[in-house]
């Protein structure tokens, strides 16, 4: 009823037979874990009164295929859609200025996502194991990509890192087994540990001239990697950085490496 102004944390947690729900336009926030474990929930309309989707709001909503986020929403908190394994597409409106860690982690059916918002960070585990995600455009507002943001996105084929990005964290693209092309247009200074670990389709890599260190296991087990260009700016290469790159026939180490 419209008289309801608040739905408490975990209000419908594990209501496993609930298939659809209408949230009244009096609600301003979807609280922590409100619909967690509603494994049969297929349809949900978020009213334009809602400004915040809190932590774990829809975690393990296993049947939820599509959700419309209204332009009133400014914040989507950590793990809000964690393990929504049937979610296929989602659009983030430009009203959203904050998105938390692991927000789409384990959304293994997610194929299309449009991010129109001016967020500055792809937080830790942002798209962890979104195994059907084939492409994504990183907004020009993004300056940092958190640890393991794209880990296990095994259908991702190509990616452009825009000039705005100044930091790429550990394991960001590890286990992206279909990734063939990646263009780093940004002035990052380090290829972090395990960044491209087991990117088994990656054939070539041009490291930006801003990079000064290539950390341990950064290209570990990239079995298709045939060519890599290391600029003179690089001064250190970590332990097993190129271990098990069985297709790599030659590599030129610049004299700057100590």
mmCIF file of C-alpha atoms in Angstrom:
data_model
loop_
_atom_site.group_PDB
_atom_site.id
_atom_site.type_symbol
_atom_site.label_atom_id
_atom_site.label_comp_id
_atom_site.label_asym_id
_atom_site.label_seq_id
_atom_site.Cartn_x
_atom_site.Cartn_y
_atom_site.Cartn_z
ATOM 1 C CA UNK A 1 0.000 0.000 0.000
ATOM 2 C CA UNK A 2 1.025 3.628 -0.559
ATOM 3 C CA UNK A 3 1.026 4.168 3.196
ATOM 4 C CA UNK A 4 4.255 2.113 3.412
ATOM 5 C CA UNK A 5 7.288 4.403 3.523
ATOM 6 C CA UNK A 6 9.979 1.940 4.611
ATOM 7 C CA UNK A 7 10.760 -1.709 3.907
ATOM 8 C CA UNK A 8 13.215 -2.972 6.507
ATOM 9 C CA UNK A 9 16.490 -4.811 5.987
ATOM 10 C CA UNK A 10 16.006 -8.420 4.919
ATOM 11 C CA UNK A 11 12.220 -7.990 4.885
ATOM 12 C CA UNK A 12 11.680 -10.644 2.225
ATOM 13 C CA UNK A 13 14.886 -12.634 2.656
ATOM 14 C CA UNK A 14 14.608 -16.159 1.239
ATOM 15 C CA UNK A 15 10.959 -15.859 0.234
ATOM 16 C CA UNK A 16 11.752 -18.508 -2.332
ATOM 17 C CA UNK A 17 8.276 -18.694 -3.907
ATOM 18 C CA UNK A 18 7.854 -14.947 -4.463
ATOM 19 C CA UNK A 19 7.671 -14.316 -8.235
ATOM 20 C CA UNK A 20 6.803 -10.648 -8.559
ATOM 21 C CA UNK A 21 6.401 -7.590 -6.406
ATOM 22 C CA UNK A 22 5.349 -3.983 -6.805
ATOM 23 C CA UNK A 23 7.220 -1.482 -4.686
ATOM 24 C CA UNK A 24 5.122 1.589 -3.815
ATOM 25 C CA UNK A 25 6.269 5.043 -4.915
ATOM 26 C CA UNK A 26 6.659 6.066 -1.273
ATOM 27 C CA UNK A 27 9.826 3.984 -0.845
ATOM 28 C CA UNK A 28 13.122 5.909 -1.070
ATOM 29 C CA UNK A 29 15.587 3.104 -0.394
ATOM 30 C CA UNK A 30 15.792 -0.630 -1.023
ATOM 31 C CA UNK A 31 17.434 -1.723 2.194
ATOM 32 C CA UNK A 32 20.241 -4.182 2.805
ATOM 33 C CA UNK A 33 19.280 -7.715 1.812
ATOM 34 C CA UNK A 34 15.614 -6.826 1.273
ATOM 35 C CA UNK A 35 15.075 -9.435 -1.457
ATOM 36 C CA UNK A 36 18.109 -11.640 -0.772
ATOM 37 C CA UNK A 37 17.535 -15.250 -1.718
ATOM 38 C CA UNK A 38 14.190 -14.647 -3.440
ATOM 39 C CA UNK A 39 15.122 -17.340 -5.896
ATOM 40 C CA UNK A 40 11.833 -17.300 -7.858
ATOM 41 C CA UNK A 41 11.584 -13.517 -8.255
ATOM 42 C CA UNK A 42 11.273 -12.793 -11.977
ATOM 43 C CA UNK A 43 9.764 -9.308 -12.191
ATOM 44 C CA UNK A 44 10.363 -6.190 -10.212
ATOM 45 C CA UNK A 45 9.600 -2.527 -10.858
ATOM 46 C CA UNK A 46 11.665 -0.033 -8.916
ATOM 47 C CA UNK A 47 9.719 3.229 -8.563
ATOM 48 C CA UNK A 48 11.238 6.611 -9.378
ATOM 49 C CA UNK A 49 11.159 7.517 -5.697
ATOM 50 C CA UNK A 50 14.082 5.190 -4.932
ATOM 51 C CA UNK A 51 17.502 6.838 -4.609
ATOM 52 C CA UNK A 52 19.572 4.012 -3.091
ATOM 53 C CA UNK A 53 19.902 0.271 -3.640
ATOM 54 C CA UNK A 54 21.750 -0.992 -0.589
ATOM 55 C CA UNK A 55 24.199 -3.898 -0.039
ATOM 56 C CA UNK A 56 22.998 -7.366 -1.051
ATOM 57 C CA UNK A 57 19.550 -6.019 -1.933
ATOM 58 C CA UNK A 58 18.975 -8.652 -4.620
ATOM 59 C CA UNK A 59 21.708 -11.196 -3.856
ATOM 60 C CA UNK A 60 20.847 -14.686 -5.149
ATOM 61 C CA UNK A 61 17.676 -13.621 -6.941
ATOM 62 C CA UNK A 62 18.324 -16.543 -9.228
ATOM 63 C CA UNK A 63 15.364 -16.023 -11.590
ATOM 64 C CA UNK A 64 15.631 -12.253 -12.075
ATOM 65 C CA UNK A 65 16.359 -11.680 -15.787
ATOM 66 C CA UNK A 66 15.962 -7.959 -16.229
ATOM 67 C CA UNK A 67 15.689 -4.955 -13.986
ATOM 68 C CA UNK A 68 15.093 -1.305 -14.776
ATOM 69 C CA UNK A 69 16.981 1.156 -12.620
ATOM 70 C CA UNK A 70 15.160 4.520 -12.591
ATOM 71 C CA UNK A 71 16.981 7.816 -13.073
ATOM 72 C CA UNK A 72 16.246 8.715 -9.437
ATOM 73 C CA UNK A 73 18.853 6.218 -8.202
ATOM 74 C CA UNK A 74 22.188 7.777 -7.217
ATOM 75 C CA UNK A 75 23.834 4.888 -5.385
ATOM 76 C CA UNK A 76 24.067 1.129 -5.947
ATOM 77 C CA UNK A 77 25.886 -0.462 -3.021
ATOM 78 C CA UNK A 78 28.196 -3.474 -2.731
ATOM 79 C CA UNK A 79 27.021 -6.866 -4.005
ATOM 80 C CA UNK A 80 23.555 -5.491 -4.782
ATOM 81 C CA UNK A 81 23.075 -7.990 -7.634
ATOM 82 C CA UNK A 82 25.567 -10.632 -6.517
ATOM 83 C CA UNK A 83 24.840 -14.081 -7.990
ATOM 84 C CA UNK A 84 21.788 -12.991 -9.981
ATOM 85 C CA UNK A 85 22.631 -15.803 -12.370
ATOM 86 C CA UNK A 86 19.724 -15.189 -14.785
ATOM 87 C CA UNK A 87 20.220 -11.433 -15.172
ATOM 88 C CA UNK A 88 20.861 -10.809 -18.882
ATOM 89 C CA UNK A 89 20.930 -7.052 -19.277
ATOM 90 C CA UNK A 90 20.957 -3.877 -17.271
ATOM 91 C CA UNK A 91 21.341 -0.142 -17.883
ATOM 92 C CA UNK A 92 22.915 2.158 -15.321
ATOM 93 C CA UNK A 93 21.429 5.673 -15.684
ATOM 94 C CA UNK A 94 23.532 8.826 -15.556
ATOM 95 C CA UNK A 95 22.068 9.695 -12.163
ATOM 96 C CA UNK A 96 24.175 6.991 -10.497
ATOM 97 C CA UNK A 97 27.362 8.442 -9.018
ATOM 98 C CA UNK A 98 28.422 5.524 -6.818
ATOM 99 C CA UNK A 99 28.576 1.750 -7.419
ATOM 100 C CA UNK A 100 30.026 -0.588 -4.792
ATOM 101 C CA UNK A 101 32.265 -3.662 -4.864
ATOM 102 C CA UNK A 102 31.147 -6.910 -6.472
ATOM 103 C CA UNK A 103 27.895 -5.392 -7.617
ATOM 104 C CA UNK A 104 27.507 -7.801 -10.574
ATOM 105 C CA UNK A 105 29.817 -10.579 -9.383
ATOM 106 C CA UNK A 106 28.652 -14.027 -10.419
ATOM 107 C CA UNK A 107 25.997 -12.718 -12.830
ATOM 108 C CA UNK A 108 26.895 -15.535 -15.199
ATOM 109 C CA UNK A 109 24.141 -14.775 -17.765
ATOM 110 C CA UNK A 110 24.865 -11.053 -18.064
ATOM 111 C CA UNK A 111 25.422 -10.271 -21.748
ATOM 112 C CA UNK A 112 24.677 -6.565 -22.074
ATOM 113 C CA UNK A 113 25.354 -3.699 -19.741
ATOM 114 C CA UNK A 114 25.192 -0.024 -20.538
ATOM 115 C CA UNK A 115 26.832 2.356 -18.107
ATOM 116 C CA UNK A 116 25.732 5.949 -18.619
ATOM 117 C CA UNK A 117 26.755 7.129 -15.184
ATOM 118 C CA UNK A 118 29.787 9.302 -14.329
ATOM 119 C CA UNK A 119 31.348 6.828 -11.887
ATOM 120 C CA UNK A 120 35.093 7.158 -11.364
ATOM 121 C CA UNK A 121 35.890 3.606 -10.208
ATOM 122 C CA UNK A 122 35.098 0.070 -11.254
ATOM 123 C CA UNK A 123 35.361 -1.367 -7.764
ATOM 124 C CA UNK A 124 36.818 -4.721 -6.675
ATOM 125 C CA UNK A 125 35.191 -7.787 -8.315
ATOM 126 C CA UNK A 126 32.843 -5.513 -10.269
ATOM 127 C CA UNK A 127 32.138 -8.068 -13.037
ATOM 128 C CA UNK A 128 33.759 -11.111 -11.408
ATOM 129 C CA UNK A 129 32.907 -14.272 -13.367
ATOM 130 C CA UNK A 130 30.349 -12.630 -15.646
ATOM 131 C CA UNK A 131 31.112 -15.418 -18.051
ATOM 132 C CA UNK A 132 28.765 -14.374 -20.900
ATOM 133 C CA UNK A 133 29.783 -10.706 -21.003
ATOM 134 C CA UNK A 134 31.271 -10.220 -24.476
ATOM 135 C CA UNK A 135 31.856 -6.493 -24.593
ATOM 136 C CA UNK A 136 31.762 -3.403 -22.439
ATOM 137 C CA UNK A 137 32.568 0.251 -22.874
ATOM 138 C CA UNK A 138 34.442 1.769 -19.962
ATOM 139 C CA UNK A 139 33.095 5.298 -19.406
ATOM 140 C CA UNK A 140 35.597 8.159 -19.820
ATOM 141 C CA UNK A 141 34.902 9.181 -16.227
ATOM 142 C CA UNK A 142 36.571 6.031 -14.857
ATOM 143 C CA UNK A 143 40.062 6.583 -13.412
ATOM 144 C CA UNK A 144 40.584 3.336 -11.497
ATOM 145 C CA UNK A 145 39.793 -0.367 -12.004
ATOM 146 C CA UNK A 146 39.720 -2.341 -8.749
ATOM 147 C CA UNK A 147 41.181 -5.747 -7.980
ATOM 148 C CA UNK A 148 39.744 -8.598 -10.056
ATOM 149 C CA UNK A 149 37.136 -6.356 -11.681
ATOM 150 C CA UNK A 150 36.884 -8.516 -14.818
ATOM 151 C CA UNK A 151 38.288 -11.750 -13.399
ATOM 152 C CA UNK A 152 36.829 -14.784 -15.156
ATOM 153 C CA UNK A 153 34.905 -12.856 -17.829
ATOM 154 C CA UNK A 154 35.597 -15.752 -20.161
ATOM 155 C CA UNK A 155 33.555 -14.440 -23.138
ATOM 156 C CA UNK A 156 35.086 -10.954 -23.214
ATOM 157 C CA UNK A 157 36.865 -10.674 -26.569
ATOM 158 C CA UNK A 158 38.207 -7.146 -26.720
ATOM 159 C CA UNK A 159 38.572 -4.154 -24.486
ATOM 160 C CA UNK A 160 39.758 -0.573 -24.684
ATOM 161 C CA UNK A 161 41.134 1.057 -21.561
ATOM 162 C CA UNK A 162 40.460 4.796 -22.012
ATOM 163 C CA UNK A 163 43.056 7.521 -21.308
ATOM 164 C CA UNK A 164 41.227 8.487 -18.115
ATOM 165 C CA UNK A 165 42.261 5.272 -16.332
ATOM 166 C CA UNK A 166 45.422 5.733 -14.266
ATOM 167 C CA UNK A 167 45.298 2.559 -12.172
ATOM 168 C CA UNK A 168 44.626 -1.104 -13.043
ATOM 169 C CA UNK A 169 44.769 -3.445 -10.063
ATOM 170 C CA UNK A 170 45.906 -7.022 -9.504
ATOM 171 C CA UNK A 171 44.169 -9.806 -11.428
ATOM 172 C CA UNK A 172 41.836 -7.462 -13.268
ATOM 173 C CA UNK A 173 41.671 -9.498 -16.485
ATOM 174 C CA UNK A 174 42.852 -12.885 -15.210
ATOM 175 C CA UNK A 175 41.066 -15.916 -16.667
ATOM 176 C CA UNK A 176 39.552 -13.828 -19.501
ATOM 177 C CA UNK A 177 40.164 -16.775 -21.786
ATOM 178 C CA UNK A 178 38.566 -15.262 -24.928
ATOM 179 C CA UNK A 179 40.299 -11.888 -24.695
ATOM 180 C CA UNK A 180 42.168 -11.418 -27.969
ATOM 181 C CA UNK A 181 42.650 -7.668 -28.098
ATOM 182 C CA UNK A 182 43.236 -5.108 -25.417
ATOM 183 C CA UNK A 183 44.271 -1.530 -26.033
ATOM 184 C CA UNK A 184 45.660 0.354 -23.076
ATOM 185 C CA UNK A 185 45.403 4.036 -23.929
ATOM 186 C CA UNK A 186 45.915 5.136 -20.362
ATOM 187 C CA UNK A 187 49.056 6.320 -18.516
ATOM 188 C CA UNK A 188 49.291 3.443 -16.035
ATOM 189 C CA UNK A 189 52.677 2.957 -14.391
ATOM 190 C CA UNK A 190 52.466 -0.725 -13.486
ATOM 191 C CA UNK A 191 51.154 -4.019 -14.842
ATOM 192 C CA UNK A 192 50.077 -5.553 -11.546
ATOM 193 C CA UNK A 193 50.471 -9.158 -10.471
ATOM 194 C CA UNK A 194 48.249 -11.644 -12.341
ATOM 195 C CA UNK A 195 46.634 -8.869 -14.409
ATOM 196 C CA UNK A 196 46.475 -11.010 -17.573
ATOM 197 C CA UNK A 197 46.987 -14.436 -16.013
ATOM 198 C CA UNK A 198 45.595 -17.229 -18.218
ATOM 199 C CA UNK A 199 44.328 -14.920 -20.942
ATOM 200 C CA UNK A 200 44.749 -17.875 -23.239
ATOM 201 C CA UNK A 201 43.564 -16.134 -26.449
ATOM 202 C CA UNK A 202 45.754 -13.040 -26.126
ATOM 203 C CA UNK A 203 48.243 -13.050 -29.012
ATOM 204 C CA UNK A 204 50.001 -9.703 -28.705
ATOM 205 C CA UNK A 205 50.492 -6.916 -26.245
ATOM 206 C CA UNK A 206 51.872 -3.408 -26.497
ATOM 207 C CA UNK A 207 52.767 -2.100 -23.067
ATOM 208 C CA UNK A 208 52.346 1.676 -22.708
ATOM 209 C CA UNK A 209 55.472 3.798 -22.407
ATOM 210 C CA UNK A 210 54.238 5.058 -19.032
ATOM 211 C CA UNK A 211 54.774 1.632 -17.435
ATOM 212 C CA UNK A 212 57.833 1.243 -15.209
ATOM 213 C CA UNK A 213 57.142 -2.198 -13.676
ATOM 214 C CA UNK A 214 55.719 -5.533 -14.807
ATOM 215 C CA UNK A 215 54.902 -7.506 -11.683
ATOM 216 C CA UNK A 216 55.020 -11.242 -10.943
ATOM 217 C CA UNK A 217 52.771 -13.612 -12.908
ATOM 218 C CA UNK A 218 51.273 -10.703 -14.826
ATOM 219 C CA UNK A 219 51.148 -12.739 -18.071
ATOM 220 C CA UNK A 220 51.336 -16.197 -16.505
ATOM 221 C CA UNK A 221 50.080 -19.022 -18.760
ATOM 222 C CA UNK A 222 49.130 -16.762 -21.688
ATOM 223 C CA UNK A 223 49.648 -19.686 -24.014
ATOM 224 C CA UNK A 224 48.812 -17.835 -27.265
ATOM 225 C CA UNK A 225 50.962 -14.770 -26.613
ATOM 226 C CA UNK A 226 53.366 -14.476 -29.536
ATOM 227 C CA UNK A 227 54.485 -10.874 -29.386
ATOM 228 C CA UNK A 228 54.983 -8.338 -26.636
ATOM 229 C CA UNK A 229 56.536 -4.902 -26.808
ATOM 230 C CA UNK A 230 58.255 -3.734 -23.635
ATOM 231 C CA UNK A 231 59.113 -0.015 -23.640
ATOM 232 C CA UNK A 232 62.340 1.531 -22.354
ATOM 233 C CA UNK A 233 60.411 3.003 -19.443
ATOM 234 C CA UNK A 234 60.256 -0.425 -17.766
ATOM 235 C CA UNK A 235 62.836 -0.862 -15.012
ATOM 236 C CA UNK A 236 61.657 -4.099 -13.382
ATOM 237 C CA UNK A 237 60.062 -7.388 -14.428
ATOM 238 C CA UNK A 238 58.752 -9.629 -11.664
ATOM 239 C CA UNK A 239 59.195 -13.336 -10.974
ATOM 240 C CA UNK A 240 57.383 -15.644 -13.467
ATOM 241 C CA UNK A 241 55.909 -12.620 -15.251
ATOM 242 C CA UNK A 242 55.881 -14.545 -18.562
ATOM 243 C CA UNK A 243 55.971 -18.096 -17.213
ATOM 244 C CA UNK A 244 54.213 -20.706 -19.394
ATOM 245 C CA UNK A 245 53.828 -18.323 -22.344
ATOM 246 C CA UNK A 246 54.553 -21.267 -24.609
ATOM 247 C CA UNK A 247 53.980 -19.417 -27.924
ATOM 248 C CA UNK A 248 56.379 -16.596 -27.124
ATOM 249 C CA UNK A 249 59.415 -17.178 -29.341
ATOM 250 C CA UNK A 250 61.380 -14.038 -28.664
ATOM 251 C CA UNK A 251 61.263 -11.011 -26.447
ATOM 252 C CA UNK A 252 63.461 -7.940 -26.238
ATOM 253 C CA UNK A 253 64.277 -6.799 -22.744
ATOM 254 C CA UNK A 254 65.199 -3.105 -22.687
ATOM 255 C CA UNK A 255 68.468 -2.079 -21.057
ATOM 256 C CA UNK A 256 66.509 -0.026 -18.549
ATOM 257 C CA UNK A 257 65.509 -3.242 -16.732
ATOM 258 C CA UNK A 258 67.661 -3.789 -13.672
#
